[in-house]
Coordinates of C-alpha atoms and ligand atoms in Angstrom, one line a residue:
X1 CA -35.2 -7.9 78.2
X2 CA -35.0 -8.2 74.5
X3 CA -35.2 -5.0 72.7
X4 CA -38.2 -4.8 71.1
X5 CA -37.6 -3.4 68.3
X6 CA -33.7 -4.9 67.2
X7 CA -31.7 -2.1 67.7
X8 CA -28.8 -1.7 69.3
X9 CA -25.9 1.5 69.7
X10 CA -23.0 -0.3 67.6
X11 CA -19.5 1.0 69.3
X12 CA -19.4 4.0 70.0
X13 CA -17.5 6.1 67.7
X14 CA -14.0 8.5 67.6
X15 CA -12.0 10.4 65.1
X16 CA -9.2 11.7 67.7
X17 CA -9.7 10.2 71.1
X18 CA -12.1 12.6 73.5
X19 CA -11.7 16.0 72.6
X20 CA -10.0 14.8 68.9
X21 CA -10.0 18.1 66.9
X22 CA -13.2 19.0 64.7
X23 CA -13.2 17.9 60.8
X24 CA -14.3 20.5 58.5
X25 CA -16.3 18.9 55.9
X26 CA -17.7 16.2 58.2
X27 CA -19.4 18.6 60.4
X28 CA -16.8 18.3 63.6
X29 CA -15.5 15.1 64.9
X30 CA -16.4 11.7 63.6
X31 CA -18.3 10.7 66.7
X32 CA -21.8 9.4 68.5
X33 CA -23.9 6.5 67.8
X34 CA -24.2 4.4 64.6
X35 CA -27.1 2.1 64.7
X36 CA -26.9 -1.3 64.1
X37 CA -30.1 -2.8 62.3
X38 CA -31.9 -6.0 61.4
X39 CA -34.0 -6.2 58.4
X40 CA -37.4 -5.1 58.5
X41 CA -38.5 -8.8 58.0
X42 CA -36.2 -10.1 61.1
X43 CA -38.3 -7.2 64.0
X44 CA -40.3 -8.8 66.0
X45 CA -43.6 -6.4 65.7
X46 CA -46.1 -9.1 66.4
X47 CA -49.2 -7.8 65.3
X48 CA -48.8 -4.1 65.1
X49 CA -50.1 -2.5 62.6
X50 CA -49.1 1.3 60.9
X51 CA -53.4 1.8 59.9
X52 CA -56.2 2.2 61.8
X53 CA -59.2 1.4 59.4
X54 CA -62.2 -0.2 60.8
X55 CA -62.1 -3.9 60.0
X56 CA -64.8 -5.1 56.9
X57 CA -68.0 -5.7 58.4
X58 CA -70.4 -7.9 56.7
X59 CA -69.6 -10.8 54.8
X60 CA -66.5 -9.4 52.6
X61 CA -65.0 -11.7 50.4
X62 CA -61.4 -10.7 48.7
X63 CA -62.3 -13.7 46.5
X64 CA -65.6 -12.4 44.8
X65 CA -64.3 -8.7 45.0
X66 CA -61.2 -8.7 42.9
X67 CA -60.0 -11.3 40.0
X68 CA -57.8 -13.9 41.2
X69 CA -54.9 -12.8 39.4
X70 CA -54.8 -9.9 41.1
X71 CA -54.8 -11.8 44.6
X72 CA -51.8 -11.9 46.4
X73 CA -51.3 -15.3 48.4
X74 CA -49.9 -15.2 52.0
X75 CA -46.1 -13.8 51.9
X76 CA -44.2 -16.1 54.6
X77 CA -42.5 -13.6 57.1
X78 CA -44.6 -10.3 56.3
X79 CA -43.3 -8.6 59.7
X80 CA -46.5 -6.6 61.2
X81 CA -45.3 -3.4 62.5
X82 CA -46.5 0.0 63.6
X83 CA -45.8 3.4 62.0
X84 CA -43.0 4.5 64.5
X85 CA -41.1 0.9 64.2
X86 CA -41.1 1.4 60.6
X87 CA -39.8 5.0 59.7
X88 CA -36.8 4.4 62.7
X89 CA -36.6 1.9 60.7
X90 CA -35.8 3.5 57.3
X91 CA -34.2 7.0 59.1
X92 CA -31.5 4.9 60.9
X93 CA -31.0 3.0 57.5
X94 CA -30.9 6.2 55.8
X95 CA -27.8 7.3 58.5
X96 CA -25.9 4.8 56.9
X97 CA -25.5 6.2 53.7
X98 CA -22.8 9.6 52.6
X99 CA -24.0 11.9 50.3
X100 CA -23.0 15.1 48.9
X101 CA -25.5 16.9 51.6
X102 CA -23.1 14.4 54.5
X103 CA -19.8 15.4 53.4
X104 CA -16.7 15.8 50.8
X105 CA -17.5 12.6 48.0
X106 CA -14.1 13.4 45.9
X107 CA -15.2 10.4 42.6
X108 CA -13.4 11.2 40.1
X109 CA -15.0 11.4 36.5
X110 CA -18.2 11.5 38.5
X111 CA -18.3 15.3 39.6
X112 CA -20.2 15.0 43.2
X113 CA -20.3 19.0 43.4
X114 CA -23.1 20.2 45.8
X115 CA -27.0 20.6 44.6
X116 CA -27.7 23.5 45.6
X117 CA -31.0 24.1 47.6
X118 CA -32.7 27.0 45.4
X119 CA -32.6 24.3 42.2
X120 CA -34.7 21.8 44.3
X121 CA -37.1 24.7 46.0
X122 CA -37.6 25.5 41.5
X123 CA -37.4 22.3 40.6
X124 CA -40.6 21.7 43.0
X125 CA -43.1 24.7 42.0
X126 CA -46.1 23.0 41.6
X127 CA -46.3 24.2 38.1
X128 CA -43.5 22.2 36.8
X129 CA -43.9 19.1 39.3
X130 CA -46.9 18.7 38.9
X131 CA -47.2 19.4 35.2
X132 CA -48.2 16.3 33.3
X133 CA -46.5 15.5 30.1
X134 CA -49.6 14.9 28.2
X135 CA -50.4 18.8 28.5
X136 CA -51.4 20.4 25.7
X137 CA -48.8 22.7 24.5
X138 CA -51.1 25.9 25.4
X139 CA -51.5 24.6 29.0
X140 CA -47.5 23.9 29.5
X141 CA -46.2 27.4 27.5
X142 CA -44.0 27.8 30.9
X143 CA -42.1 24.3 30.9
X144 CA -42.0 24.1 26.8
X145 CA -40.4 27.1 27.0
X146 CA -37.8 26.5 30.2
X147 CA -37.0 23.0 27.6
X148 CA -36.5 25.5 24.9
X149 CA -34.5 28.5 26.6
X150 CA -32.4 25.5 28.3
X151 CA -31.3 23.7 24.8
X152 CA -30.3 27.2 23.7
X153 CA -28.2 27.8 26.5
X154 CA -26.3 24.9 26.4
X155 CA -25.7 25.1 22.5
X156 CA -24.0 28.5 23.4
X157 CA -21.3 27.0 26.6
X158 CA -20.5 24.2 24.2
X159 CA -20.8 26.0 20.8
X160 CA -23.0 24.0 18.8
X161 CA -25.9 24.3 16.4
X162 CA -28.5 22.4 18.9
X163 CA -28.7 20.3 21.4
X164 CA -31.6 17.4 22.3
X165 CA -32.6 17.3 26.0
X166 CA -34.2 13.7 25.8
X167 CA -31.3 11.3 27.4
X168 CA -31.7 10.2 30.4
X169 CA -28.2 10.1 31.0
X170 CA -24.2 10.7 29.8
X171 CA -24.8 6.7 28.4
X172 CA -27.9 7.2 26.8
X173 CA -26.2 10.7 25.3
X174 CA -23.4 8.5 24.1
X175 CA -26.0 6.1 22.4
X176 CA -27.9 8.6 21.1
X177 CA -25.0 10.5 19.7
X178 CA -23.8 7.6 17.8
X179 CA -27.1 6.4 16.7
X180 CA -27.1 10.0 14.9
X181 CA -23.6 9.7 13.9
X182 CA -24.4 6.0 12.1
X183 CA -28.2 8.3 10.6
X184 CA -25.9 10.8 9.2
X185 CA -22.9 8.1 7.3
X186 CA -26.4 6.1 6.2
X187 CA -27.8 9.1 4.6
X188 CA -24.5 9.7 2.5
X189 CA -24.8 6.1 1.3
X190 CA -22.3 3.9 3.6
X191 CA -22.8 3.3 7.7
X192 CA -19.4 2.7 8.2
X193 CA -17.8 0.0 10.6
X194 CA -15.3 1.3 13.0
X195 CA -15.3 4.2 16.1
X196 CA -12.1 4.9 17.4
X197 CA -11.7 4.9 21.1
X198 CA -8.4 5.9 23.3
X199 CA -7.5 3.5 25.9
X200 CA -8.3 6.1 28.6
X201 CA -12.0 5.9 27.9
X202 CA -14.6 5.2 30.1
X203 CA -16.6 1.8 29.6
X204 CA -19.9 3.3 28.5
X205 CA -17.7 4.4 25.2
X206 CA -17.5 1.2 23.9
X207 CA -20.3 0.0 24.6
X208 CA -22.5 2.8 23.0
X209 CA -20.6 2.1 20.1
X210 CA -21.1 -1.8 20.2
X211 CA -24.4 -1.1 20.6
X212 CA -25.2 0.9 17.4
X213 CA -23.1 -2.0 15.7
X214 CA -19.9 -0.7 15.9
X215 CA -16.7 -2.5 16.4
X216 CA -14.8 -0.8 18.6
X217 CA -10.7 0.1 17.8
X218 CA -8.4 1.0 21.0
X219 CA -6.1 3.6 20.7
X220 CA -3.1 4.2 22.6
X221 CA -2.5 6.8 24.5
X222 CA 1.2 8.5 25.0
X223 CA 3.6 8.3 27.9
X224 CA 2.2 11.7 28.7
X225 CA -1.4 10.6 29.2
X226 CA -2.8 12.5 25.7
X227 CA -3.7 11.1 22.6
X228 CA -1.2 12.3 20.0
X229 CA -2.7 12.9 16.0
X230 CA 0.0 10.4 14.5
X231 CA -1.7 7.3 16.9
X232 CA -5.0 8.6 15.3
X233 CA -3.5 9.2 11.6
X234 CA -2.3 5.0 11.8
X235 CA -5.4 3.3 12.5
X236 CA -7.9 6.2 10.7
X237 CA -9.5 5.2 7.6
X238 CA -12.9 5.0 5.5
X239 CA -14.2 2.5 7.6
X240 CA -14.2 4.7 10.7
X241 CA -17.6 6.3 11.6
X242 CA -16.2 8.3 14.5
X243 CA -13.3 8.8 17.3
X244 CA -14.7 9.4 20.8
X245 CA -12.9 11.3 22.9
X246 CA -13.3 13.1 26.1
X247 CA -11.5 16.2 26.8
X248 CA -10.3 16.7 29.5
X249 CA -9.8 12.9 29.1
X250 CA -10.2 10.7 32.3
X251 CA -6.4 11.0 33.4
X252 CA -7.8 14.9 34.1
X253 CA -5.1 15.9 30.9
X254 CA -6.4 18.5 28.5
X255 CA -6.1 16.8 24.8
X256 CA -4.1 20.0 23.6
X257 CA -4.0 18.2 19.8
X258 CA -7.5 18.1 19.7
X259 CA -8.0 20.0 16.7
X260 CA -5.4 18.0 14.9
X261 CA -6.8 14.8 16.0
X262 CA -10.1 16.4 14.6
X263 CA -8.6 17.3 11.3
X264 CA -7.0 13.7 10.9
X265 CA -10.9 12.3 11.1
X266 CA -12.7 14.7 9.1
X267 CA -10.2 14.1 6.2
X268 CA -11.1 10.7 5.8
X269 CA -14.7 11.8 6.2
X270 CA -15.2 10.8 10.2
X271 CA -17.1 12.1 13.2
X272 CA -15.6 13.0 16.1
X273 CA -17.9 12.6 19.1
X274 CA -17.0 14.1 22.5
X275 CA -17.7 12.7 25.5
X276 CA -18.9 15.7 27.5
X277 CA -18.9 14.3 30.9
X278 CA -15.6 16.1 32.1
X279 CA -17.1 19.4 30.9
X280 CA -16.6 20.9 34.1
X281 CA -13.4 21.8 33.2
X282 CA -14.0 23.7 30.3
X283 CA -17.2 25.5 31.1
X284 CA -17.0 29.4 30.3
X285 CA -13.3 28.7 29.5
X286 CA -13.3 27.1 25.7
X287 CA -16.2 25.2 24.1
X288 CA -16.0 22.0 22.3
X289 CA -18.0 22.7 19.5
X290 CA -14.9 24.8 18.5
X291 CA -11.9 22.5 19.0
X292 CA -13.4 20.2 16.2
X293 CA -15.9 18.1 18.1
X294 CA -19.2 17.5 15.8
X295 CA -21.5 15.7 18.5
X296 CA -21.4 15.8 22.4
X297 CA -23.1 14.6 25.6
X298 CA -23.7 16.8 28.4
X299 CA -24.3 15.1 31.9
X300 CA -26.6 17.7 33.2
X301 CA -26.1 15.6 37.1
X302 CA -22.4 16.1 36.8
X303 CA -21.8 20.0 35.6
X304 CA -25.0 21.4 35.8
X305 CA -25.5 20.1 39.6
X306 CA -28.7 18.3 39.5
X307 CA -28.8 15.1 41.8
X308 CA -27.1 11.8 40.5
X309 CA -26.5 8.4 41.8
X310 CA -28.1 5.4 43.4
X311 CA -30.1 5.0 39.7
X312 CA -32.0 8.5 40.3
X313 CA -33.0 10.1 37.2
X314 CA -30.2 11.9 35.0
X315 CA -29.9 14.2 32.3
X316 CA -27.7 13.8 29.3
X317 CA -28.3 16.1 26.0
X318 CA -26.7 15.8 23.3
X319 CA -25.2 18.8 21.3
X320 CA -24.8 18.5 17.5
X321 CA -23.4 20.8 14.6
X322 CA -25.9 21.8 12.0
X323 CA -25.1 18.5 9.7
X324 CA -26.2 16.2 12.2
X325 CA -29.9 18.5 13.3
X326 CA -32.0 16.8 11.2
X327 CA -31.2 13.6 12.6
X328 CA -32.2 15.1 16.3
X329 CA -34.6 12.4 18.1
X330 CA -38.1 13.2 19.0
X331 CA -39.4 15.4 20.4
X332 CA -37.7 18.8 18.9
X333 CA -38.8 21.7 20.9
X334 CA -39.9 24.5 18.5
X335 CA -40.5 28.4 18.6
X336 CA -43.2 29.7 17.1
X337 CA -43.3 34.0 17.2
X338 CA -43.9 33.8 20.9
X339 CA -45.3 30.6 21.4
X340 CA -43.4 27.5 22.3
X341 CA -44.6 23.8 20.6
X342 CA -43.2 20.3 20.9
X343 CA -42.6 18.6 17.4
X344 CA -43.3 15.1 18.1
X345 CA -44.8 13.5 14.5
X346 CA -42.1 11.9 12.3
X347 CA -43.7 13.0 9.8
X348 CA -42.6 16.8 10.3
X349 CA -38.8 15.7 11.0
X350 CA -38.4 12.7 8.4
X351 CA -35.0 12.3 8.7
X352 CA -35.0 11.9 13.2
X353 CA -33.6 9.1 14.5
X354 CA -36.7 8.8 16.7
X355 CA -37.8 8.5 20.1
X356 CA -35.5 8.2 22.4
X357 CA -37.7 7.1 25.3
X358 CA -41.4 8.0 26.7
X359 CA -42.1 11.5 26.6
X360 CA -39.9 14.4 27.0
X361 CA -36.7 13.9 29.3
X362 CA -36.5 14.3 32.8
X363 CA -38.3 17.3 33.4
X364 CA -37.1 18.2 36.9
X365 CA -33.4 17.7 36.1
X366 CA -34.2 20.3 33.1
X367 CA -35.3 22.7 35.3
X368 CA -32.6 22.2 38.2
X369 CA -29.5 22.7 35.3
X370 CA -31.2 26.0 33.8
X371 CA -31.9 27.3 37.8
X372 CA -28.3 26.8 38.2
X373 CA -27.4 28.1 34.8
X374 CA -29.0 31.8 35.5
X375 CA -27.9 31.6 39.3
X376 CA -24.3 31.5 37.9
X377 CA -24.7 33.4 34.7
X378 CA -21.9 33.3 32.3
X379 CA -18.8 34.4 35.1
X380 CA -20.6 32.3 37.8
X381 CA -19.7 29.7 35.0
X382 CA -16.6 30.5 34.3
X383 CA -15.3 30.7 37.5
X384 CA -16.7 27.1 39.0
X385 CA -14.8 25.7 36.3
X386 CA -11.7 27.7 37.1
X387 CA -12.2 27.0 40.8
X388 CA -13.0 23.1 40.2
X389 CA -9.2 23.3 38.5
X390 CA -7.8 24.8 41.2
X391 CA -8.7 22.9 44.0
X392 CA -8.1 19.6 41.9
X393 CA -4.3 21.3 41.4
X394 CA -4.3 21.9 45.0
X395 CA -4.9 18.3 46.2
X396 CA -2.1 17.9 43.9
X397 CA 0.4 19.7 44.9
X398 CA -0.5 18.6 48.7
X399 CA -0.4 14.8 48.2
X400 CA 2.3 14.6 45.5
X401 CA 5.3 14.2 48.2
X402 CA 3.7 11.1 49.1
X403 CA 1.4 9.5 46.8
X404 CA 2.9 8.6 42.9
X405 CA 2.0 10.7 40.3
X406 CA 2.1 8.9 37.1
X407 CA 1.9 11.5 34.9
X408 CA 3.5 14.8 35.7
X409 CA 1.3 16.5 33.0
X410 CA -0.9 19.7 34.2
X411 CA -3.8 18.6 35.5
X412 CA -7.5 20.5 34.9
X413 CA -10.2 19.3 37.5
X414 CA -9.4 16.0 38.6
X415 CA -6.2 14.2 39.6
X416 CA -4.9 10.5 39.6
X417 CA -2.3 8.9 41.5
X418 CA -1.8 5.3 42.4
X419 CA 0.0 3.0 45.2
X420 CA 3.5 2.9 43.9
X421 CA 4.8 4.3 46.6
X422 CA 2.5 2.1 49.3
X423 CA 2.8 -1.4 47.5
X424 CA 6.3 -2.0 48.9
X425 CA 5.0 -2.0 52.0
X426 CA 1.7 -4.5 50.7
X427 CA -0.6 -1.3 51.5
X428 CA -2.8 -0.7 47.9
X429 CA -5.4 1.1 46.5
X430 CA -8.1 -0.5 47.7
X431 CA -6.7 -0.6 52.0
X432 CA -5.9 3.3 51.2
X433 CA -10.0 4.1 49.9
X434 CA -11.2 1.8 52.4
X435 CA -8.9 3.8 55.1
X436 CA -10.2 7.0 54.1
X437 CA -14.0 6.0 55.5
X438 CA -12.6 6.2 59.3
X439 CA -11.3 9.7 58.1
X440 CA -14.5 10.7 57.4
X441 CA -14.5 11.1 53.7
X442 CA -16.0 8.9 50.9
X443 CA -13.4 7.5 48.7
X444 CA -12.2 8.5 45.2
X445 CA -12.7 6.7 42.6
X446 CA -10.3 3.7 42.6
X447 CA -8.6 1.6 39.7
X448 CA -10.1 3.7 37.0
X449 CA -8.7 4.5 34.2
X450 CA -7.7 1.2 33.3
X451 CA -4.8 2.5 31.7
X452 CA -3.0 3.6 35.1
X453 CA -2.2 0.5 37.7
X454 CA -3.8 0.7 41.3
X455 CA -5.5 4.0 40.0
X456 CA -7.2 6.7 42.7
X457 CA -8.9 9.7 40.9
X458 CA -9.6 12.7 42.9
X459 CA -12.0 15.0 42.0
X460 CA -12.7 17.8 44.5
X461 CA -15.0 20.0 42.4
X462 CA -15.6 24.0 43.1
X463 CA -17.7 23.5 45.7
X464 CA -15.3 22.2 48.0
X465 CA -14.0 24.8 50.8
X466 CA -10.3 25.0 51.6
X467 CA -10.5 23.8 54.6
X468 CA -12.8 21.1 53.7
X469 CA -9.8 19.9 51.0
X470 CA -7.0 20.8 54.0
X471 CA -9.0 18.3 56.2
X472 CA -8.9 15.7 53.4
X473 CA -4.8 15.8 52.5
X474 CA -4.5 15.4 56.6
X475 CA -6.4 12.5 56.2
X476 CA -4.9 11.2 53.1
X477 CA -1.9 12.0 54.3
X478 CA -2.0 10.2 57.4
X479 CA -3.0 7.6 55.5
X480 CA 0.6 7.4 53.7
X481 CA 2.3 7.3 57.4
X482 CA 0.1 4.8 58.4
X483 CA 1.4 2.7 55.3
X484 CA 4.7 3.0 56.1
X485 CA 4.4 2.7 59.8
X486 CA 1.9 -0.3 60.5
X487 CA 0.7 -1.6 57.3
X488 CA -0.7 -4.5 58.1
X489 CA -3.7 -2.5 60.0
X490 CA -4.4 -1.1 57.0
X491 CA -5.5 -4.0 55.7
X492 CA -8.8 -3.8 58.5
X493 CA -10.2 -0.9 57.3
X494 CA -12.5 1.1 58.2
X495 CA -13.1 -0.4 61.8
X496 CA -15.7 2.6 62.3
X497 CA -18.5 2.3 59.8
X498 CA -21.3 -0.8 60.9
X499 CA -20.5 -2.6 58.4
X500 CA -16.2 -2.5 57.1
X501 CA -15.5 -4.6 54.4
X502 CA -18.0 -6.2 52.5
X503 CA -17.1 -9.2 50.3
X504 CA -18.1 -6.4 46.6
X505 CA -17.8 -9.8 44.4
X506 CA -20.1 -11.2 46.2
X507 CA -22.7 -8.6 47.1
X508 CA -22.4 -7.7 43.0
X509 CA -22.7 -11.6 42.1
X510 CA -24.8 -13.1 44.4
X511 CA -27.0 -10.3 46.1
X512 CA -29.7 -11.7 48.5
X513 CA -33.0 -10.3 47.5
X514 CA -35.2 -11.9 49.0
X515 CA -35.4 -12.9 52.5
X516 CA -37.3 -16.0 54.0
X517 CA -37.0 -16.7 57.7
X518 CA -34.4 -18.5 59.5
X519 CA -32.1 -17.3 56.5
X520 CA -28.1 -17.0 57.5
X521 CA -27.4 -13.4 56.2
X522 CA -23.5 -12.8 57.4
Ligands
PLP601 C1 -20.1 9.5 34.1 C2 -19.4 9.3 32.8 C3 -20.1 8.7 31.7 C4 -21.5 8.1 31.8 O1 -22.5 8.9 32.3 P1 -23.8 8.4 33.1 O2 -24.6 9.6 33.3 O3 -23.3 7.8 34.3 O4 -24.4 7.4 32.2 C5 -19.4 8.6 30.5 N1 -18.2 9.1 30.4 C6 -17.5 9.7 31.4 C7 -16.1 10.2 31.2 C8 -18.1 9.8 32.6 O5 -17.4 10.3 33.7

């Protein structure tokens, strides 16, 4: 008989054969049932339904009752299911994705450290979720002044004069930044045309400069993977509103000329913006605001663990020195004596470069960074940068035999190698990521920077175990001997998830968004 609700146990699973060893990190052996599943619009539910109201009695006619352009016609394929049908449904579907709560998720430049559990139990006191942003400031004293203490605290880790909470994220930072970068050149007379931007950058530089109406110069970074001052000195020049550069850069190398660089821009009148994504490097350790940078973008869902991906709501202040505060968008969070108020009006900050959005910010990710930030305290701090190094040094050192290194600079917390080594053989990048799902771990982030071919950036983070990171250089590691030993299987992986190798172009191109019935999906 036909299953009645369209699933069915896919293959059953194994890591290592019955009795295969346990994985730390993935919870013990990758085994058990994986779920195939139809769309909710292919289950046959016939005419189930997930409410029990009494049907309309009398003569009720949608029609007279609501306007017409509110009236939904018939949707072709609606499936009609029960309660049950529908959350197996979504919980199977839900199995299907990794997360950071499922197991290690090493992308690089992306920082997938844990979120811990006391942020979210905060982050959901009534009082702050429930708070609604059209309080008046006596009713919110508590959030206005979590806003407030949280600014502050991250103008002392990155040593600058203030900091705006309002971005939604490290891009919207970056915009922000430069649309205050392009208020301050305005105000002396002359916007300027150019921002500097090293090849190593991630894509969301350019474009937040593009954006403000910037056009964007490349510049080259050295054989060693840093950005040297004389590169800087030969394309720097009165037409330049900024340099952006993010230290530690993408490659995971510290920019030790930094404050040179920084020196080279200011003389010719410049900004130099920081990219402060990779700040989990530095935290506790040295603060940018020293080394010479004058604006910078935190990603509160990258160091300051609140949630991030799958378009969930981010956080990314931006930090300025006192030159650039009065160009701080909307609103400024103020204290008054002891009471906390939000300065929204133009008039009171004529020289803002506005609102940024609706509102405040993403309240909740506000209060998950500063839960975080007074869990740790300034050693708690310190340390999960220093132990985010570490364990990035360690994958190092315990892959290097066997994966290229292309650049035998220190590394701080991330690390990149590529395929060199595998490509003989026809294995690359993409057939070792991919391989790395039957190990049980997500894959790194691959081809990125753009600046090293066949590019896989490992980024462990502090709150990785060792034996979590032991399981992973097994894994990656077997990988390599795999390569050499039988490459062309390689080139099949995974073979355990439900789905193995999706056509990306495709499903990025061409996504199916709509389903009618008797649609071909595979
Ligand atoms: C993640 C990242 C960004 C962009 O941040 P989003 O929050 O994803 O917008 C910018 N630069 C670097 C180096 C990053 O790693």
């Amino acid at each position: 008989m036909a299953n009645p609700t369209g699933w069915k146990p896919s293959v059953e699973k194994e890591s290592g054969g019955a009795g295969g060893p346990a994985r730390p990190g993935t919870g013990g052996a990758v085994r058990g049932l994986a779920y195939e599943e139809k769309l909710i619009f292919e289950h046959a539910g016939g005419d189930r339904s997930g409410v029990s109201l009494p049907a309309p009695t009398g003569a009720w006619d949608p029609a007279r009752e609501i306007p017409a352009g509110l009236l939904r016609g018939e949707v072709e394929g609606l499936p009609s299911l029960a309660e049950l049908d529908v959350v197996r449904h979504f919980t199977r579907l839900s199995v299907w994705n990794h997360g950071i709560d499922t197991g290690f998720y090493p992308l690089g430049s992306c920082t997938m450290k844990y979120n811990p559990k006391s942020s979210e139990a905060l982050a959901r006191l009534p009082g702050f979720a429930a708070a609604h942003p059209l309080l008046p400031a006596e009713m919110c004293q508590g959030s206005l002044e979590l806003m407030y203490r949280l600014e502050r605290a991250l103008s002392e880790i990155s040593g600058f004069a203030g900091t705006t909470i309002a971005p939604a994220a490290g891009a919207h930072g970056e915009l922000c930044g430069l649309m205050m970068i392009r208020a301050y050149h305005v105000a002396r007379g002359n916007a300027r045309k150019k921002v500097l931007i090293p090849d190593t950058a991630h894509g969301t530089n350019p474009a937040s400069a593009a954006f403000n109406g910037y056009r964007t110069v490349e510049v080259k970074s050295g054989p060693d993977g840093r950005l040297h001052p004389d590169a800087v000195r030969a394309v720097m020049d009165e037409d330049v509103a900024a340099i952006m550069i993010t230290n530690p850069n993408t490659l995971g190398v510290f920019e030790s000329d930094i404050a040179a660089i920084a020196e080279v821009v200011h003389a010719k009148g410049g900004l130099v913006y920081g990219d402060g994504a990779n700040l989990n490097a530095l935290l506790g350790v040295a603060r940018p605001g020293d080394m010479g940078f004058d604006v910078m973008q935190f990603n509160l869902h990258k160091t300051f663990a609140t949630p991030h991906g799958g378009g969930g709501p981010g956080s990314g202040p931006v930090a300025v020195k006192e030159a650039l505060l009065p160009f701080l968008p909307l609103p400024v969070v103020v204290r008054e004596g002891a009471a906390y108020r939000l300065v929204a009006d133009p008039a009171e900050r004529p020289r803002t470069v506005g609102r940024l959005r609706e509102f405040h910010g993403n309240f909740g990710m506000m209060v998950r960074a500063w839960a975080l930030i007074r869990e740790l305290g300034p050693e708690g701090l310190r340390r999960s940068a220093e132990l985010a190094v570490l364990n990035a040094n360690y994958v190092r050192a315990r892959l290097q035999d066997v994966y290229h290194l292309p650049y035998a600079t220190d590394s701080l917390h991330e690390v990149v190698f590529t395929d060199k080594l595998q490509k003989a053989a026809g294995v690359s990048t993409m057939d070792v990521a991919k391989a790395l799902i039957d190990e049980g771990f997500h894959p790194p982030t691959v081809y990125f920077p753009l600046v090293v071919a066949g590019a896989l950036m490992i980024e462990p983070t502090e709150t990785e175990s060792k034996e979590t990171l032991d399981a992973f250089v097994e894994g990656m590691r077997a990988i390599a001997a795999r390569a050499a030993a039988d490459p062309d299987a390689l080139h099949a992986a995974p073979v355990k998830p439900v789905r193995a190798r999706l056509d990306e172009t495709r499903a990025a191109r061409k996504p199916v968004l709509r389903w009618t019935p008797g649609m071909a999906l595979e």
